[in-house]
Structures are given as C-alpha cells and as structure tokens.
Coordinates of C-alpha atoms and ligand atoms in Angstrom, one line a residue:
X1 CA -17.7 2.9 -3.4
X2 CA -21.4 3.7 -3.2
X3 CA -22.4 0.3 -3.3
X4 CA -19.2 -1.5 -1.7
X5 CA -19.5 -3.5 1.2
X6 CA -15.3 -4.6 1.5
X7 CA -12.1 -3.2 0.7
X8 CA -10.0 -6.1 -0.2
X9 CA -8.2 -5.0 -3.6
X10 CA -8.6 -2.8 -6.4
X11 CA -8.7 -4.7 -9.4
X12 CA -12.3 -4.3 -9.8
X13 CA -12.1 -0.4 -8.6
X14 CA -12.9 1.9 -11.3
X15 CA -11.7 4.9 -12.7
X16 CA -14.8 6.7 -11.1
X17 CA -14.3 5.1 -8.0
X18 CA -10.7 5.8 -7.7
X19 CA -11.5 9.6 -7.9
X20 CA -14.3 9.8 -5.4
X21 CA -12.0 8.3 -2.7
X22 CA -9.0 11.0 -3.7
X23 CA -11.4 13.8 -4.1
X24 CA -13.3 12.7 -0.3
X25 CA -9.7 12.4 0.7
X26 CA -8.8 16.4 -0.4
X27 CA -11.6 17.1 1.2
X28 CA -10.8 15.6 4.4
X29 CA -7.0 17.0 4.2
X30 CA -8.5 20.4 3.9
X31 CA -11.0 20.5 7.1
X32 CA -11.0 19.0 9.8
X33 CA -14.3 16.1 9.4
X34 CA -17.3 16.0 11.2
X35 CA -17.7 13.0 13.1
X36 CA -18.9 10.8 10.3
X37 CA -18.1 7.3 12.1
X38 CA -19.9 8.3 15.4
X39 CA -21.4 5.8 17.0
X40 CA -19.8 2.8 14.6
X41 CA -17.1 0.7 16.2
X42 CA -14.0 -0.6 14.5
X43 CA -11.8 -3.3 15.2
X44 CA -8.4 -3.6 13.6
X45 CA -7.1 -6.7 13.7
X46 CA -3.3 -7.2 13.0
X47 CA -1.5 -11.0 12.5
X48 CA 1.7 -9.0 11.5
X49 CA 3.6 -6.2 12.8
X50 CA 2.8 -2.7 11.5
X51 CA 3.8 0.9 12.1
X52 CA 2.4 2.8 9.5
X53 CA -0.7 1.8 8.5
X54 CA -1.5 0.7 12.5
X55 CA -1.2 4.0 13.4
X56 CA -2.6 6.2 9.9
X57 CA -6.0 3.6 10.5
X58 CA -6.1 4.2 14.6
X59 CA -6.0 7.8 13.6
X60 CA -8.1 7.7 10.4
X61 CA -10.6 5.9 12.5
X62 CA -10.5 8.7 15.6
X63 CA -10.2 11.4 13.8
X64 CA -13.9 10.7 12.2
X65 CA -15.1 9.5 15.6
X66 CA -15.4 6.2 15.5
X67 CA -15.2 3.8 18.4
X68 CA -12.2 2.2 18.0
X69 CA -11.1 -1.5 19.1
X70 CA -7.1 -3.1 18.7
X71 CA -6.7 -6.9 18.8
X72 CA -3.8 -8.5 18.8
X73 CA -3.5 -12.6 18.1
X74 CA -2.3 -13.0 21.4
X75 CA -6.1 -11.5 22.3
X76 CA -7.8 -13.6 19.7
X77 CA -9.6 -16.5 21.7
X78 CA -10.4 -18.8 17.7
X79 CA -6.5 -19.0 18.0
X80 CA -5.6 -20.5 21.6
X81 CA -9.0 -22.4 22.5
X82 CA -10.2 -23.6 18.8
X83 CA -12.8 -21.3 17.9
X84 CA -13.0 -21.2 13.9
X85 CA -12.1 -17.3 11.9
X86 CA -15.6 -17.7 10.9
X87 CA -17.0 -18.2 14.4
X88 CA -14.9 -15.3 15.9
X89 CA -16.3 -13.4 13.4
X90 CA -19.9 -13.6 14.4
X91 CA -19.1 -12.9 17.7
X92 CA -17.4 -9.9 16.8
X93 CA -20.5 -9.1 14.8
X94 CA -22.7 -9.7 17.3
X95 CA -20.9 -6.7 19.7
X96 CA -22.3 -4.5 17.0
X97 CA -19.1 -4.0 15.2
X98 CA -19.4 -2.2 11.7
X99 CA -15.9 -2.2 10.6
X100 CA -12.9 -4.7 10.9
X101 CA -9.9 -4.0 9.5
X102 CA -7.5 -7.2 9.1
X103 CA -3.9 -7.3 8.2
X104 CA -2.5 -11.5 7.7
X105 CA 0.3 -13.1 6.4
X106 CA -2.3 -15.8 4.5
X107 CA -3.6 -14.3 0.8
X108 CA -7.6 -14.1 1.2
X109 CA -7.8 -14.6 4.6
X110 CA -9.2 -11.1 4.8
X111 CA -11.6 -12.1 1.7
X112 CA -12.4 -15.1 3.9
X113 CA -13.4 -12.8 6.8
X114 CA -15.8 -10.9 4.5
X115 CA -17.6 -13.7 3.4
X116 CA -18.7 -14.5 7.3
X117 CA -18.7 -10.7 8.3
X118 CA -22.1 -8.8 7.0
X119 CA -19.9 -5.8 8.2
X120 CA -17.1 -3.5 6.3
X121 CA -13.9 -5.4 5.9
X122 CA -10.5 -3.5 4.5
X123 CA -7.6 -5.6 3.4
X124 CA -4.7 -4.0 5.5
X125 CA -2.1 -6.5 3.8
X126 CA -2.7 -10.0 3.1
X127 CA 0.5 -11.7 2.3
X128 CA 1.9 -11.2 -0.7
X129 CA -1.4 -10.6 -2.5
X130 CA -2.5 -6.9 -2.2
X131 CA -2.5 -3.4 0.5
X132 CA -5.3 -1.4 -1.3
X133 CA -5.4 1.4 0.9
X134 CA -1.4 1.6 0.6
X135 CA -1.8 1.9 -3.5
X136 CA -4.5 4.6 -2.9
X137 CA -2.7 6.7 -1.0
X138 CA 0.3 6.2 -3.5
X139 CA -1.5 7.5 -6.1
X140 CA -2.9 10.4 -4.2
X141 CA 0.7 11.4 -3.6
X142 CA 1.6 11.0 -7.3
X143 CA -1.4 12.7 -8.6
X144 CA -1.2 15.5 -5.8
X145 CA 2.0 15.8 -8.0
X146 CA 1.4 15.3 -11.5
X147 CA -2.6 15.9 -11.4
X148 CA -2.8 13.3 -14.2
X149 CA -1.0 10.1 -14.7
X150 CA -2.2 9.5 -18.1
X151 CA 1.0 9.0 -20.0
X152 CA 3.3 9.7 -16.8
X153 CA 5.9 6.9 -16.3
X154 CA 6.6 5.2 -12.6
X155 CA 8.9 2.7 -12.5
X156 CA 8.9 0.2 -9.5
X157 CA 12.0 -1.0 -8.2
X158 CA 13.2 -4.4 -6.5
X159 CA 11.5 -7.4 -5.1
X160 CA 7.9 -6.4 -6.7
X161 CA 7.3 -10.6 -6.7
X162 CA 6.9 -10.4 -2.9
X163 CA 4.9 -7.1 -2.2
X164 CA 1.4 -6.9 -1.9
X165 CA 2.1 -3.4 -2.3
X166 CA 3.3 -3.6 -5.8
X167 CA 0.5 -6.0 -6.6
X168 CA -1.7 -3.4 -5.8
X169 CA 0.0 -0.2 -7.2
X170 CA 0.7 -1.7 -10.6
X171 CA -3.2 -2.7 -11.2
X172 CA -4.5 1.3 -9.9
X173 CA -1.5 3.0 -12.0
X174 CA -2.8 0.7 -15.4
X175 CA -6.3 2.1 -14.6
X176 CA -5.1 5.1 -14.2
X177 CA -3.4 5.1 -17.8
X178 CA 0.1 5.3 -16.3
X179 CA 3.2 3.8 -17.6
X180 CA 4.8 1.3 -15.4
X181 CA 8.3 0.1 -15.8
X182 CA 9.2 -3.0 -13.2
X183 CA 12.9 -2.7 -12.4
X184 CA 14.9 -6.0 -11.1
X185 CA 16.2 -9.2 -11.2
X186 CA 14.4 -12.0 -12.6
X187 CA 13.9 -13.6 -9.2
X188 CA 12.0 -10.5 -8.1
X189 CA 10.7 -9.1 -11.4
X190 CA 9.8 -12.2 -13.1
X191 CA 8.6 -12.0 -16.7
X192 CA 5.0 -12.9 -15.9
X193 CA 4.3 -9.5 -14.8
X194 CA 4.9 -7.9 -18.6
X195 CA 1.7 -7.1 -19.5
X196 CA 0.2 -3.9 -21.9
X197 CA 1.4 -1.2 -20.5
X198 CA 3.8 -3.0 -18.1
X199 CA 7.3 -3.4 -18.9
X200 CA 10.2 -5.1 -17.5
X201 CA 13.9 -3.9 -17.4
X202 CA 16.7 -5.6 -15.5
X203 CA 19.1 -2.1 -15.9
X204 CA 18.1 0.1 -13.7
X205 CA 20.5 2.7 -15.0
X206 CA 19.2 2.7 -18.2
X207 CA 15.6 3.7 -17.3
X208 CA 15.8 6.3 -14.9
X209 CA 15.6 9.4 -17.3
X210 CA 12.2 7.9 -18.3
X211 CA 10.9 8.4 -14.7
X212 CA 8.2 11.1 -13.4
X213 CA 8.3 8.8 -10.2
X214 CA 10.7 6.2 -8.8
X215 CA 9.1 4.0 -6.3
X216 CA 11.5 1.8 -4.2
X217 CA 10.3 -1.3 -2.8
X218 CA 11.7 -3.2 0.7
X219 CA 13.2 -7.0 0.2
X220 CA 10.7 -8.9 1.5
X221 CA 13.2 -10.8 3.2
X222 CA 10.5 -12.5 5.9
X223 CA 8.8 -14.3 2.8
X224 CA 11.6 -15.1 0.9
X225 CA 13.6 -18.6 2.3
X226 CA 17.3 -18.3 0.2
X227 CA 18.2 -15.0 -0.8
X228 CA 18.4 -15.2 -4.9
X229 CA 20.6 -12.2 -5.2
X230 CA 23.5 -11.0 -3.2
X231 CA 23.0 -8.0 -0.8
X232 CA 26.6 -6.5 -2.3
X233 CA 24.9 -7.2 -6.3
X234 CA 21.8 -5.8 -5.4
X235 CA 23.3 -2.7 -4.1
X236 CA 25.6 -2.6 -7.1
X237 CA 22.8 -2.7 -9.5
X238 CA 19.4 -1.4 -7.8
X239 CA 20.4 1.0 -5.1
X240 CA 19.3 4.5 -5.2
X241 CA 22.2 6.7 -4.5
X242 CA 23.6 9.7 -5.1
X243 CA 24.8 9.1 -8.7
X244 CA 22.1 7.6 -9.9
X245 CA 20.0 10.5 -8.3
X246 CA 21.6 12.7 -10.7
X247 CA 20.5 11.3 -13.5
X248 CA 16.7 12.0 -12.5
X249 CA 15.0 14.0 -14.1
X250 CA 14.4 17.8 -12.5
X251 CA 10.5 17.5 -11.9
X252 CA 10.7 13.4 -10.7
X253 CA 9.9 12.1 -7.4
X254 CA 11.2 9.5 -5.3
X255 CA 8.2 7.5 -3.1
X256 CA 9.1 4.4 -0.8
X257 CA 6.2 2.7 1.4
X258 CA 8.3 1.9 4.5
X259 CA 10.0 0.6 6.1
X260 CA 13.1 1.2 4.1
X261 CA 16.1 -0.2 5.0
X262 CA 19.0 2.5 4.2
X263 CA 22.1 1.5 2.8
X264 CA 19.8 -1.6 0.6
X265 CA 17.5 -0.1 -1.4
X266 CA 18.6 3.3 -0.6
X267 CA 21.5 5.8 1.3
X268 CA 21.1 8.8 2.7
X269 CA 21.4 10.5 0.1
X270 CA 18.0 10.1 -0.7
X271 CA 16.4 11.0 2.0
X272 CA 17.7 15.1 1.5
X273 CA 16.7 14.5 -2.2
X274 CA 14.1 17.6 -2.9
X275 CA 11.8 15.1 -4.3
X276 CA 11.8 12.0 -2.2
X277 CA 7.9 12.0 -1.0
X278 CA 8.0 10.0 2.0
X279 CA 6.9 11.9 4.8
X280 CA 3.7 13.1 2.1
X281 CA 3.2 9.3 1.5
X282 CA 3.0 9.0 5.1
X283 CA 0.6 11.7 5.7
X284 CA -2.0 11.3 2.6
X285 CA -2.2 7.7 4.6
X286 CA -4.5 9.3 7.5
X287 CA -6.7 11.4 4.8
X288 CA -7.1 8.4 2.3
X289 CA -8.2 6.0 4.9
X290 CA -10.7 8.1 6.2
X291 CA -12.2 8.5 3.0
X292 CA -12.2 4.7 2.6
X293 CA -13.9 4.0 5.9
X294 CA -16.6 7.2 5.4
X295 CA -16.9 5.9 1.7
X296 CA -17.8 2.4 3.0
X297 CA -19.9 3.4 5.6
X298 CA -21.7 6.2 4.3
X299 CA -21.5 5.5 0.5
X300 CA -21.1 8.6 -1.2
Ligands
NCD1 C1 4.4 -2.6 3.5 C2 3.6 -3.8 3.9 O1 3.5 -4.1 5.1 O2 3.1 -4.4 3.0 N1 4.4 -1.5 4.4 C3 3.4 -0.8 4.6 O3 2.3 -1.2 4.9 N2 3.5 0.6 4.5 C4 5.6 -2.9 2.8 C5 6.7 -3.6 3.5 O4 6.6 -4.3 4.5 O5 7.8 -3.6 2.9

C-alpha cells in the first residue's frame, strides 16, 4: 500500500500488502484512532444503492476525522447539463479533495476516474467486476477465525458469475493459499472460472464436509435479464438450511456479504447458526476501510 495511489482491485495486491491492511485494521479495532484523515476531505460517490458499505465508509471516514462529502447522481451536474466524468473530476479536484470513493454499475468506470483524479480513488463496486474493500474485510473475518488460510477450504456458493464480490474474494483467498470450491449451476458457475486451486462442483451437498467457511452469495437478479434457474430448483439444490447445516463441520462458518434474501439463498435457520459471521463481517467493514483510506493516505 506504501506506494498505492488507488484501490480498484486486488489482483495485483500482495501477500505483504494484504497483511499490512489486516494488521492496520487490528489495530484500529483495538483503539480508538487518532485523527489520521484530519484535514483531508472525501467524497463518496454512489451510482447504485448501498447500505453497508455507504454507511461502514461514512463511518470509516469520520471515525479517522476526515471531512466527509455524499453525492448522489441526482447531485452530479456531468450527468444533467453534459459535463464529461473526466471534467467533473477536476473540479472535484480542484475543491481540494484527497479521496473519492465511487461505487457504478459500469466495470472500470472507477479505473476511469483514477486516471483523471491525481487523488485516492477506491472501487466501492463496479458492476460485476470487483468490491476490494468487501474481499478484504472477508478475509479479515476468516482469518480472525482460522489465523491462516493456507490449506483452509471456502467454498462460494450461487451466482458467483454476477458478483464483483466473488470476483474479488476468489483472487485474495488464491493469494492467500486458500482452497476455493465454486458451488452452482453452470449459468452462474461457469466452467471458465476452474483454475489451480479453484474448483467447481454443481452438488452442493456433496462438498459441504470439506468446508472451514461457507460463503453464500445474493442472485444478482438486477444484472441478470431471464432467470436461468428456477427459484423452486435453486432452493432445492443450493439453499442453506437446516439439514444441510447439519452436515457442517463443528468448527465451520457461515459468511454472506448482504443483502441476503431469506428463504433463497438462505432460511432462518441460519441466521441462529453459532457460526454464521454476519454481523462480524459487518463490523470488520468500518476497521478494514479505515485502514485502506489511512494506508492510502498516509502509506504505511
Ligand atoms: C454486494 C454488492 O453490492 O456488491 N453487497 C455489498 O456491498 N456488501 C453484494 C450484493 O449486492 O449482493
């Protein structure tokens, strides 16, 4: 991160790098930060709705004492009176801001903002193409867990074709010299994603004693224009319930990036499992990003 300008994926993070964010973002879970941002302003820009990562980014950004800006498109002037991205952009540089974080439906746009921006951009979702900060703090939440994932298996589960989540989380967990099992239909696991170290099942049943963590993915049902599976055949076959709970291992967790939609990917059942990780997911979030904006900002 030392020498990083942008957050837009990790497929060029290393090992090393990887590490100093989760050990900043220990750090940060265990005492309350100085105010490292002081004085810089950020600007979060979001083209889609979020929750989650709105918020754990609002809060990252306060909570190191940052001056902090939210646009909406509906605020965004390029888009009603014909102003270009890159022309917006250095006017937003021009008010002195250090940071903008961008969430869009279009893959690179937030790459595209970087090249015009000689601020910090993070990638808060791009399309289908990659959520780095949402792989990080996955990872933190598995290794807070399993303090190595060298040889641990995760398997992913459901429409991974569609989620810049998974496209991020299965390039950190190979880095990480994890095991990755991608569970689903061929319309949502196609077999372009088998790669060393990443294999492909279409029976869910069958792999779930091999799990140290099941991670659950949303149907991505706004990118997707005919449904390839059934709702009633994907429950049949992918759904995390009780039964197939059972057949967990003791130690394994359960981890979901929200929003989940209960009773598709999931039932209740779930959610009073001992290991399902949400709420830990959701709270490494705040820590993580912090660590990526000081790590930016500050270098190491
Ligand atoms: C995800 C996203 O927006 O990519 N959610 C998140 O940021 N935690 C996943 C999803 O929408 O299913």
């Amino acid at each position: 991160m030392r020498t990083r300008r942008s957050l837009i994926d990790l497929t060029d993070l290393s090992a090393e790098e990887f590490n100093e964010v989760f050990a900043r973002a220990r750090l940060f879970e265990a005492e309350a930060p100085e105010k490292r941002l002081g004085g810089v302003a950020c600007v979060n820009i979001f083209f889609e709705p979020s929750t989650r990562t709105f918020t754990s980014f609002n809060l990252a950004e306060l909570r190191l004492g940052a001056d902090v800006v939210n646009l909406t498109p509906s605020d965004l002037s390029y888009l009603h009176k014909g102003e270009s991205v890159e022309d917006t952009v250095l006017t937003l540089a021009a008010l002195g801001i250090g940071v903008l974080v961008v969430r869009h439906p279009h893959e690179g746009f937030p790459a595209e903002v970087a090249q015009s921006f000689d601020g910090h951009v993070i990638n808060a979702g791009d399309g289908t193409h990659a959520h780095p900060t949402q792989a990080l703090l996955d990872l933190f939440t598995l290794l807070e867990e399993f303090k190595s994932l060298a040889g641990r298996t995760v398997i992913i589960v459901g429409d991974v074709l569609h989620s810049r989540v998974a496209h991020s989380l299965i390039a950190a967990l190979r880095r990480l010299d994890a095991e990755v099992i991608l569970v689903g239909p061929e319309a949502f696991v196609p077999g372009k994603y088998a790669q060393d170290g990443v294999r492909i099942e279409r029976d869910f049943d069958a792999t779930i004693p091999a799990a140290d963590a099941v991670l659950l993915l949303r149907i991505q049902r706004e990118r997707i224009k005919s449904m390839p599976i059934a709702d009633e055949e994907y429950i049949a076959r992918y759904r995390l319930d009780e039964k197939r709970l059972g057949h967990l291992r003791a130690h394994a967790i359960v981890m979901h990036p929200g929003p989940y939609n209960r009773g598709i990917e999931l039932t209740g059942n779930v959610l009073r499992f001992a290991g399902w990780r949400y709420a830990k997911q959701v709270m490494h979030g705040v820590a993580v990003r912090m660590a990526v904006l000081d790590l930016l900002v500050n270098g190491s």
